[in-house]
Short mmCIF file of C-alpha atoms in Angstrom, two decimals:
data_model
loop_
_atom_site.label_atom_id
_atom_site.label_comp_id
_atom_site.label_asym_id
_atom_site.label_seq_id
_atom_site.Cartn_x
_atom_site.Cartn_y
_atom_site.Cartn_z
CA MET A 4 -0.01 -0.26 -0.09
CA GLU A 5 1.33 3.15 -0.78
CA PRO A 6 1.15 5.65 1.55
CA ARG A 7 0.81 8.68 -0.68
CA ASN A 8 -2.99 7.10 -2.61
CA ALA A 9 -4.48 7.04 1.09
CA GLN A 10 -3.12 10.70 2.27
CA THR A 11 -4.89 11.49 -0.91
CA VAL A 12 -7.98 8.68 -0.78
CA ALA A 13 -8.52 10.67 2.91
CA ILE A 14 -7.91 13.99 1.92
CA GLN A 15 -10.29 14.25 -1.31
CA VAL A 16 -13.52 13.75 0.43
CA GLN A 17 -15.39 15.16 -2.82
CA ASN A 18 -13.65 12.71 -4.81
CA PHE A 19 -13.88 9.62 -1.87
CA GLY A 20 -16.97 8.48 -0.61
CA PHE A 21 -19.08 6.11 1.79
CA ALA A 22 -22.72 6.23 0.80
CA PRO A 23 -22.46 4.06 -2.73
CA MET A 24 -20.62 0.79 -0.58
CA ARG A 25 -22.71 1.75 2.87
CA TYR A 26 -25.86 3.60 2.83
CA GLU A 27 -27.40 2.79 -1.17
CA PHE A 28 -26.23 -1.26 0.48
CA PRO A 29 -29.38 -2.09 1.71
CA PRO A 30 -28.63 -3.98 4.74
CA THR A 31 -26.48 -1.49 5.47
CA ARG A 32 -28.79 1.17 5.41
CA GLU A 33 -31.32 -0.79 7.22
CA PHE A 34 -29.07 -0.98 10.59
CA PHE A 35 -27.22 2.44 10.46
CA SER A 36 -29.25 4.24 7.79
CA ARG A 37 -28.05 8.07 8.06
CA GLY A 38 -25.40 9.25 9.69
CA ILE A 39 -21.97 10.26 9.75
CA LEU A 40 -20.95 6.74 8.88
CA THR A 41 -22.74 6.36 5.83
CA VAL A 42 -23.04 9.35 3.68
CA ASP A 43 -21.00 11.91 2.40
CA GLY A 44 -21.40 16.13 1.22
CA PRO A 45 -23.76 18.08 3.02
CA PHE A 46 -25.77 15.71 5.54
CA TRP A 47 -22.11 14.44 6.67
CA GLU A 48 -20.93 18.08 7.26
CA HIS A 49 -23.88 18.75 8.87
CA SER A 50 -23.85 15.47 11.07
CA ARG A 51 -20.03 15.84 11.65
CA ALA A 52 -20.86 19.76 12.94
CA LEU A 53 -23.73 18.15 15.35
CA ILE A 54 -21.28 16.12 17.57
CA LYS A 55 -17.82 17.11 17.08
CA PRO A 56 -18.82 19.61 20.90
CA ILE A 57 -19.32 16.09 22.65
CA PHE A 58 -15.75 15.03 22.33
CA ALA A 59 -14.67 18.51 23.67
CA LYS A 60 -11.49 17.92 25.52
CA ALA A 61 -13.26 19.52 29.18
CA GLN A 62 -15.77 16.32 28.68
CA ILE A 63 -13.19 14.05 28.59
CA ALA A 64 -11.45 15.38 31.27
CA ASN A 65 -13.07 13.99 33.60
CA LEU A 66 -12.60 10.72 34.40
CA GLY A 67 -14.42 10.62 38.39
CA SER A 68 -17.61 8.54 36.51
CA LEU A 69 -15.31 5.93 34.47
CA ASP A 70 -13.46 5.71 37.49
CA ALA A 71 -16.94 4.20 39.28
CA HIS A 72 -17.86 2.59 36.74
CA LEU A 73 -14.70 0.45 36.30
CA ALA A 74 -14.27 -0.07 40.39
CA LYS A 75 -18.16 -2.23 39.43
CA MET A 76 -16.03 -3.96 36.69
CA ILE A 77 -12.98 -4.80 38.60
CA ALA A 78 -15.49 -6.53 41.59
CA TYR A 79 -15.93 -9.16 38.52
CA ILE A 80 -12.71 -10.00 37.96
CA PRO A 81 -11.46 -13.28 40.37
CA VAL A 82 -8.41 -12.58 42.80
CA ASP A 83 -7.24 -16.14 43.44
CA GLY A 84 -5.54 -16.41 39.88
CA SER A 85 -8.38 -18.64 38.03
CA THR A 86 -8.80 -17.64 34.34
CA PHE A 87 -11.88 -15.33 33.40
CA ASP A 88 -12.46 -13.82 29.78
CA LEU A 89 -11.29 -9.85 29.94
CA GLN A 90 -13.28 -8.99 27.16
CA PRO A 91 -16.71 -9.07 27.43
CA LEU A 92 -16.53 -7.60 30.71
CA LEU A 93 -14.54 -4.30 29.00
CA LYS A 94 -17.14 -4.19 26.33
CA ARG A 95 -19.88 -4.10 29.58
CA LEU A 96 -17.38 -1.23 31.09
CA PHE A 97 -17.59 0.41 27.86
CA LEU A 98 -21.15 -0.20 27.16
CA ASP A 99 -21.98 1.61 30.85
CA MET A 100 -19.71 4.13 30.60
CA ASN A 101 -20.56 5.85 26.96
CA THR A 102 -23.84 5.56 27.45
CA GLU A 103 -23.88 7.48 29.95
CA PHE A 104 -21.25 9.66 27.85
CA ILE A 105 -23.36 9.92 25.04
CA PHE A 106 -27.20 9.21 26.43
CA GLY A 107 -26.64 11.39 29.50
CA GLU A 108 -28.14 7.87 31.26
CA SER A 109 -25.75 4.67 32.11
CA SER A 110 -27.65 1.05 30.99
CA ASN A 111 -26.10 -0.26 34.08
CA VAL A 112 -25.04 -3.23 33.07
CA LEU A 113 -22.39 -4.10 35.15
CA GLU A 114 -25.01 -3.38 38.50
CA PRO A 115 -25.39 -6.60 40.14
CA ASP A 116 -29.20 -5.96 40.30
CA THR A 117 -29.97 -4.13 37.22
CA ASP A 118 -33.35 -4.83 35.01
CA THR A 119 -31.10 -4.79 32.15
CA ASN A 120 -30.12 -8.01 30.69
CA PRO A 121 -26.40 -7.15 29.56
CA ASP A 122 -26.25 -10.29 27.65
CA THR A 123 -29.53 -9.98 25.41
CA PHE A 124 -28.44 -6.05 24.31
CA VAL A 125 -24.89 -6.83 23.63
CA ASN A 126 -25.42 -10.62 22.01
CA ALA A 127 -28.21 -8.99 19.65
CA PHE A 128 -25.29 -6.10 18.38
CA ASP A 129 -22.47 -8.48 18.10
CA GLN A 130 -24.20 -10.84 16.17
CA ALA A 131 -25.79 -8.29 14.27
CA LEU A 132 -22.71 -6.54 13.18
CA LEU A 133 -21.72 -9.97 12.38
CA ARG A 134 -24.52 -10.90 9.99
CA LEU A 135 -23.95 -7.35 8.53
CA ALA A 136 -20.23 -8.19 7.27
CA GLN A 137 -21.25 -11.38 6.15
CA ARG A 138 -23.86 -9.47 3.73
CA LEU A 139 -21.01 -7.07 2.70
CA HIS A 140 -18.39 -9.46 2.16
CA LEU A 141 -20.67 -10.85 -0.33
CA GLY A 142 -21.61 -7.48 -1.70
CA ARG A 143 -24.46 -7.84 -4.48
CA LEU A 144 -25.10 -11.55 -3.74
CA TRP A 145 -25.55 -10.13 0.30
CA PHE A 146 -29.37 -12.16 0.21
CA LEU A 147 -27.19 -15.69 0.37
CA ALA A 148 -26.08 -14.41 3.53
CA GLY A 149 -29.24 -16.15 4.95
CA LYS A 150 -31.13 -15.79 8.83
CA THR A 151 -32.73 -12.29 7.57
CA LYS A 152 -35.54 -12.43 10.10
CA GLN A 153 -32.74 -13.00 12.64
CA PHE A 154 -30.01 -10.12 11.41
CA ARG A 155 -33.40 -7.65 11.42
CA SER A 156 -34.39 -9.01 14.80
CA ASP A 157 -31.39 -8.30 16.22
CA TYR A 158 -30.84 -4.97 15.20
CA ARG A 159 -34.26 -3.88 16.09
CA ARG A 160 -33.49 -4.72 19.25
CA VAL A 161 -30.12 -2.59 18.81
CA HIS A 162 -32.58 0.02 17.77
CA GLU A 163 -35.23 -0.40 20.34
CA PHE A 164 -32.46 0.39 22.78
CA ILE A 165 -30.91 3.65 21.89
CA ASP A 166 -34.82 4.68 21.20
CA SER A 167 -35.34 4.42 25.09
CA PHE A 168 -32.59 7.35 25.62
CA VAL A 169 -34.61 9.43 22.60
CA ALA A 170 -37.65 9.31 23.96
CA LYS A 171 -36.26 10.45 27.40
CA ALA A 172 -34.50 12.72 26.06
CA LEU A 173 -37.81 14.20 23.71
CA LYS A 174 -39.71 14.29 26.90
CA ASP A 175 -37.25 16.15 28.62
CA LYS A 176 -37.15 18.71 25.69
CA ASP A 177 -40.71 18.83 25.95
CA VAL A 178 -41.33 19.19 29.56
CA ASN A 179 -38.46 22.28 29.59
CA GLU A 180 -39.91 23.83 26.61
CA LYS A 181 -43.40 24.03 28.77
CA SER A 182 -41.76 25.10 31.75
CA GLY A 183 -39.47 27.72 30.68
CA LEU A 184 -36.16 26.16 31.02
CA ASN A 185 -33.27 26.16 29.54
CA ASP A 186 -29.63 25.86 29.16
CA SER A 187 -28.77 28.66 31.18
CA ALA A 188 -30.42 26.87 34.43
CA ASP A 189 -27.64 25.83 37.40
CA ASP A 190 -28.16 22.28 37.37
CA ASP A 191 -26.03 18.85 36.17
CA PHE A 192 -27.97 18.43 33.08
CA HIS A 193 -27.37 21.94 31.11
CA LYS A 194 -23.72 21.83 32.72
CA THR A 195 -23.10 19.45 30.51
CA TYR A 196 -23.37 18.69 26.44
CA PHE A 197 -26.17 15.97 26.75
CA LEU A 198 -26.38 14.77 23.14
CA PRO A 199 -29.90 13.61 22.49
CA LYS A 200 -30.70 16.65 23.72
CA GLU A 201 -28.15 18.96 21.86
CA LEU A 202 -29.28 17.33 18.67
CA GLY A 203 -32.78 17.02 19.37
CA LYS A 204 -32.53 21.25 18.83
CA GLU A 205 -31.86 20.10 15.35
CA VAL A 206 -33.75 16.97 14.64
CA GLU A 207 -37.39 16.59 15.87
CA ASP A 208 -37.79 13.09 14.16
CA PRO A 209 -36.92 10.40 16.59
CA VAL A 210 -36.34 7.81 13.93
CA GLU A 211 -33.36 10.00 12.68
CA LEU A 212 -32.29 11.38 15.75
CA ARG A 213 -32.49 7.37 16.43
CA PHE A 214 -29.89 6.66 13.55
CA GLN A 215 -27.65 10.24 14.47
CA LEU A 216 -26.76 8.52 17.78
CA LEU A 217 -26.26 5.25 16.63
CA HIS A 218 -23.64 6.63 14.26
CA ILE A 219 -21.61 7.90 17.85
CA PHE A 220 -22.59 4.86 20.05
CA PHE A 221 -21.69 2.07 17.69
CA PRO A 222 -17.91 3.18 17.23
CA ALA A 223 -17.46 4.24 20.63
CA ARG A 224 -19.51 0.97 22.43
CA ASP A 225 -17.35 -1.38 20.64
CA SER A 226 -13.89 0.37 19.90
CA ILE A 227 -11.97 1.21 22.69
CA ALA A 228 -13.02 -2.34 24.25
CA ILE A 229 -11.35 -3.82 21.25
CA VAL A 230 -8.65 -1.45 22.09
CA VAL A 231 -8.22 -2.60 25.95
CA THR A 232 -8.68 -6.46 25.15
CA ASN A 233 -6.03 -6.43 22.44
CA VAL A 234 -3.04 -4.46 24.59
CA PHE A 235 -3.84 -7.16 27.67
CA PHE A 236 -3.64 -9.84 24.56
CA PHE A 237 -0.38 -8.58 24.25
CA LEU A 238 0.82 -8.09 27.27
CA ALA A 239 -0.02 -11.90 28.57
CA ARG A 240 2.14 -13.23 26.10
CA HIS A 241 5.14 -10.17 26.61
CA PRO A 242 5.15 -10.48 30.49
CA GLU A 243 8.74 -8.61 30.04
CA VAL A 244 6.60 -5.34 28.97
CA PHE A 245 3.71 -5.60 31.47
CA ALA A 246 6.86 -5.85 34.10
CA LYS A 247 8.29 -2.57 32.52
CA LEU A 248 4.71 -1.09 32.03
CA ARG A 249 3.79 -1.64 35.52
CA GLU A 250 7.41 -0.19 36.67
CA GLU A 251 5.92 2.91 35.35
CA VAL A 252 2.54 2.68 36.57
CA GLU A 253 4.42 2.29 40.00
CA SER A 254 6.07 5.30 39.40
CA ILE A 255 3.14 7.52 39.59
CA GLY A 256 2.12 6.59 43.18
CA ASP A 257 -1.24 8.11 44.17
CA ALA A 258 -0.91 10.81 41.69
CA PRO A 259 -4.78 11.21 40.24
CA LEU A 260 -4.75 10.18 36.68
CA THR A 261 -5.96 12.91 34.42
CA PHE A 262 -5.38 13.66 30.92
CA GLU A 263 -1.85 15.29 31.21
CA LEU A 264 -0.74 12.45 33.66
CA LEU A 265 -1.90 9.66 31.08
CA LYS A 266 -0.19 11.78 28.09
CA SER A 267 3.01 11.60 29.61
CA MET A 268 3.79 8.36 30.29
CA LEU A 269 6.32 7.50 28.04
CA TYR A 270 6.16 3.78 28.24
CA LEU A 271 2.14 3.83 28.04
CA ARG A 272 2.31 5.67 24.87
CA TYR A 273 4.92 3.29 23.77
CA VAL A 274 2.42 0.35 24.26
CA TYR A 275 -0.70 1.62 22.54
CA ASN A 276 1.82 3.15 20.14
CA GLU A 277 2.44 -0.62 19.47
CA SER A 278 -0.35 -2.93 19.97
CA ASN A 279 -3.50 0.18 19.31
CA PHE A 280 -2.64 3.87 19.21
CA PRO A 281 -0.27 6.48 17.75
CA PRO A 282 1.04 8.81 19.80
CA LEU A 283 -0.40 12.19 20.22
CA LEU A 284 1.19 13.66 16.59
CA ASP A 285 2.13 17.42 16.65
CA LEU A 286 -0.65 19.06 15.32
CA ARG A 287 1.77 21.67 13.71
CA ARG A 288 3.33 19.05 11.63
CA CYS A 289 0.40 16.60 10.46
CA VAL A 290 -2.33 17.76 10.98
CA ASP A 291 -4.37 15.78 9.22
CA CYS A 292 -2.73 12.68 11.07
CA ASP A 293 -4.29 13.42 14.46
CA HIS A 294 -6.35 10.52 14.52
CA ILE A 295 -6.39 7.22 16.65
CA ALA A 296 -4.36 4.25 14.79
CA LEU A 297 -3.61 0.73 15.70
CA ARG A 298 -0.32 -0.99 13.84
CA LEU A 299 -0.71 -4.79 14.76
CA ARG A 300 -3.91 -5.45 15.87
CA PRO A 301 -6.34 -2.16 14.62
CA PRO A 302 -10.47 -2.39 14.78
CA THR A 303 -10.42 -1.76 11.48
CA PRO A 304 -7.69 -3.32 9.12
CA GLN A 305 -8.87 -1.42 5.56
CA SER A 306 -10.51 1.93 4.58
CA LEU A 307 -13.10 1.30 1.65
CA ARG A 308 -14.13 4.20 -0.57
CA THR A 309 -16.13 4.51 -3.77
CA ALA A 310 -14.48 7.04 -6.65
CA LEU A 311 -17.51 9.85 -6.70
CA HIS A 312 -16.04 11.53 -9.74
CA ASP A 313 -13.24 10.42 -12.53
CA CYS A 314 -10.46 11.24 -10.36
CA ILE A 315 -6.05 10.18 -10.33
CA ILE A 316 -4.64 8.84 -7.30
CA PRO A 317 -0.52 9.58 -7.42
CA THR A 318 1.09 6.31 -7.98
CA GLY A 319 0.74 3.36 -8.36
CA GLY A 320 0.13 2.94 -12.93
CA GLY A 321 2.91 2.25 -15.34
CA PRO A 322 5.34 -0.38 -15.42
CA ASP A 323 7.23 0.57 -12.55
CA GLY A 324 4.31 1.30 -10.51
CA LYS A 325 5.37 4.81 -9.98
CA SER A 326 2.96 6.35 -12.37
CA PRO A 327 -0.70 7.98 -11.25
CA ILE A 328 -3.66 6.11 -11.55
CA PHE A 329 -6.99 7.03 -13.20
CA LEU A 330 -9.66 5.64 -11.86
CA GLN A 331 -13.36 6.55 -12.91
CA LYS A 332 -16.54 7.13 -11.33
CA HIS A 333 -17.61 3.72 -9.17
CA ASP A 334 -14.29 2.54 -9.21
CA HIS A 335 -13.53 0.98 -5.24
CA VAL A 336 -10.55 1.68 -3.69
CA GLU A 337 -9.25 -0.31 -0.95
CA ILE A 338 -6.85 1.04 1.53
CA TRP A 339 -5.42 -1.86 3.41
CA GLN A 340 -3.88 -0.45 6.49
CA SER A 341 -2.76 -3.52 8.07
CA CYS A 342 -0.56 -4.29 5.72
CA MET A 343 0.81 -0.96 5.18
CA HIS A 344 1.43 -1.46 9.12
CA ARG A 345 3.02 -4.26 8.85
CA ASP A 346 5.25 -3.98 5.66
CA PRO A 347 9.10 -4.70 6.55
CA ASP A 348 9.88 -1.49 3.94
CA ILE A 349 8.48 0.98 6.47
CA TRP A 350 9.28 -0.21 10.29
CA GLY A 351 11.89 -2.48 9.85
CA ALA A 352 12.67 -6.69 9.20
CA ASP A 353 10.70 -6.94 12.63
CA ALA A 354 7.90 -5.06 11.37
CA GLU A 355 5.56 -8.45 12.91
CA GLN A 356 6.90 -8.48 16.14
CA PHE A 357 5.58 -6.79 19.03
CA ARG A 358 8.00 -4.65 20.44
CA PRO A 359 6.99 -1.01 22.43
CA GLU A 360 10.89 0.33 22.47
CA ARG A 361 10.23 1.21 18.12
CA TRP A 362 8.68 3.68 19.32
CA VAL A 363 11.33 6.00 20.81
CA THR A 364 12.30 6.88 17.33
CA ALA A 365 9.30 5.51 15.17
CA ARG A 366 8.13 8.63 13.73
CA PRO A 367 4.95 7.65 11.01
CA THR A 368 2.60 9.84 9.11
CA TRP A 369 0.48 8.55 6.57
CA GLU A 370 2.21 5.57 6.85
CA PHE A 371 0.30 4.50 9.89
CA ILE A 372 -3.54 5.39 9.76
CA PRO A 373 -5.82 2.48 10.82
CA PHE A 374 -8.70 5.02 10.95
CA PHE A 375 -7.79 6.66 8.33
CA GLY A 376 -7.03 10.41 8.24
CA GLY A 377 -8.51 13.79 6.42
CA PRO A 378 -11.50 15.34 7.05
CA ARG A 379 -12.91 12.32 8.25
CA ILE A 380 -10.70 11.56 10.46
CA CYS A 381 -12.08 10.52 14.52
CA PRO A 382 -13.43 13.26 15.98
CA ALA A 383 -13.26 10.35 19.50
CA GLN A 384 -9.41 10.23 19.29
CA GLN A 385 -8.74 11.89 22.88
CA LEU A 386 -12.26 10.31 24.44
CA VAL A 387 -10.65 6.72 22.89
CA PHE A 388 -6.70 7.18 23.92
CA THR A 389 -8.10 8.74 28.02
CA GLN A 390 -10.20 5.74 28.52
CA ALA A 391 -8.65 3.41 27.37
CA THR A 392 -4.98 4.23 29.29
CA PHE A 393 -7.05 5.03 32.29
CA THR A 394 -7.84 1.17 32.41
CA THR A 395 -5.34 0.25 31.71
CA VAL A 396 -3.16 2.12 34.56
CA ARG A 397 -6.30 1.63 37.25
CA LEU A 398 -5.83 -1.99 35.99
CA LEU A 399 -1.77 -2.54 36.55
CA GLN A 400 -2.71 -0.32 39.79
CA LYS A 401 -4.57 -3.32 41.22
CA PHE A 402 -3.46 -6.16 40.05
CA LYS A 403 0.51 -7.20 39.65
CA GLY A 404 0.74 -10.60 38.24
CA LEU A 405 -0.79 -11.45 34.66
CA LYS A 406 -0.64 -14.75 33.27
CA ASN A 407 -2.07 -15.73 29.90
CA ARG A 408 -4.58 -18.73 30.11
CA ASP A 409 -5.14 -18.84 26.14
CA PRO A 410 -4.22 -22.44 24.60
CA GLN A 411 -4.26 -20.55 21.85
CA PRO A 412 -1.04 -18.04 21.28
CA GLU A 413 -2.19 -16.30 17.97
CA PHE A 414 -4.05 -13.97 17.46
CA VAL A 415 -7.74 -15.44 15.59
CA GLU A 416 -9.65 -12.57 14.18
CA LEU A 417 -13.85 -12.18 14.34
CA ASN A 418 -14.40 -9.65 11.48
CA LYS A 419 -17.51 -7.82 12.92
CA ILE A 420 -17.41 -4.36 10.84
CA THR A 421 -14.51 -3.95 13.69
CA VAL A 422 -11.71 -6.86 14.40
CA GLU A 423 -11.62 -8.25 17.39
CA SER A 424 -10.59 -11.30 19.55
CA ARG A 425 -12.61 -13.92 18.33
CA ASN A 426 -10.98 -16.50 21.65
CA GLY A 427 -11.74 -13.07 23.84
CA CYS A 428 -8.85 -12.34 26.18
CA SER A 429 -8.52 -15.83 28.32
CA ILE A 430 -6.00 -14.54 31.26
CA ALA A 431 -5.33 -14.52 35.55
CA LEU A 432 -4.33 -11.61 37.39
CA THR A 433 -2.96 -11.25 40.76
CA PRO A 434 -4.17 -8.57 43.47
CA ALA A 435 -1.06 -6.14 44.08
#
């Protein structure tokens, strides 16, 4: 994969888009409809402008809520050294955390006496994504995937879950309008950016509001849990890295875990760079590269675009592969980040190895784009970095030992739009 081609496709959003492969694809349209992940042009620009404020640094810096949810998750971890799967616990953690962050009210699936059955919703979401991925891979033959009734039953459960928050937001809006309350009211609700309320100012149709929220909730719900799972997957197989990382965690003592402190922990960043994140890139050097990125195990190993017009990518053609390539309207472009991230010409002979120390000197730009870049970069970069690293540090403060209990040494992929570990993350932890 040529980085210059990836840069061109990422930056030229007027020439390369999502809609022909997503919104115009019937199963995707049924599940996700219109939103920031499926459409192009003015509606995409409008959707992105609506959601951008929720990811402001002031919102991300408040980690007290995450700490409270994390304490509930830790209570489920065995302290006798027995084996457990970390991945489903992390999915519940970030389901609770991000329903609160996005909808203003947590799903509380980590509560032992909750009325919400976590398996019902989480499994429905997982199965709906798995069946959608199968249909996307089949393309025009998507109907051969079968189990259409089950697919619709699963994604409708997801819709119903989000609809409950939409109904509350619209009800609160109606009550506030009738009672004369406004955003200047001195209460906790109005001191925070409450996404359904803010979107409700622009979107009155509850169905459209549902899909706007789904496009934010989907990556928030899955991606952070996958990111942290992948880190512990590698740490469990590299005890020397775990020991070195825990030394750094111990060095901060009882200092409050803030965004600034987490960002300053160099080895923590190296570990995330190698298994998950890039560093927070210097905006003065590369504005369009400030995005979440994962090297060895990105949740999204490829990016697909469709040429919206006749256009050109800068290299890859001709006898020597260095000439431009002409693309006709409707041509598909596949950017395989996972191949570029393992290219020995970029990363060296040990490109396939997990070695966080490479990030002492590595300074990638467009060679390292698992969440792509340009105008459609993920607006939640700091949110994901902060939540994922906070969770990792807190777990390493609570537990001093980590052992791999997975009989399968290699990472086995499960593709559900995002890519996660098929076998989860079977480990044992020793309390500090």
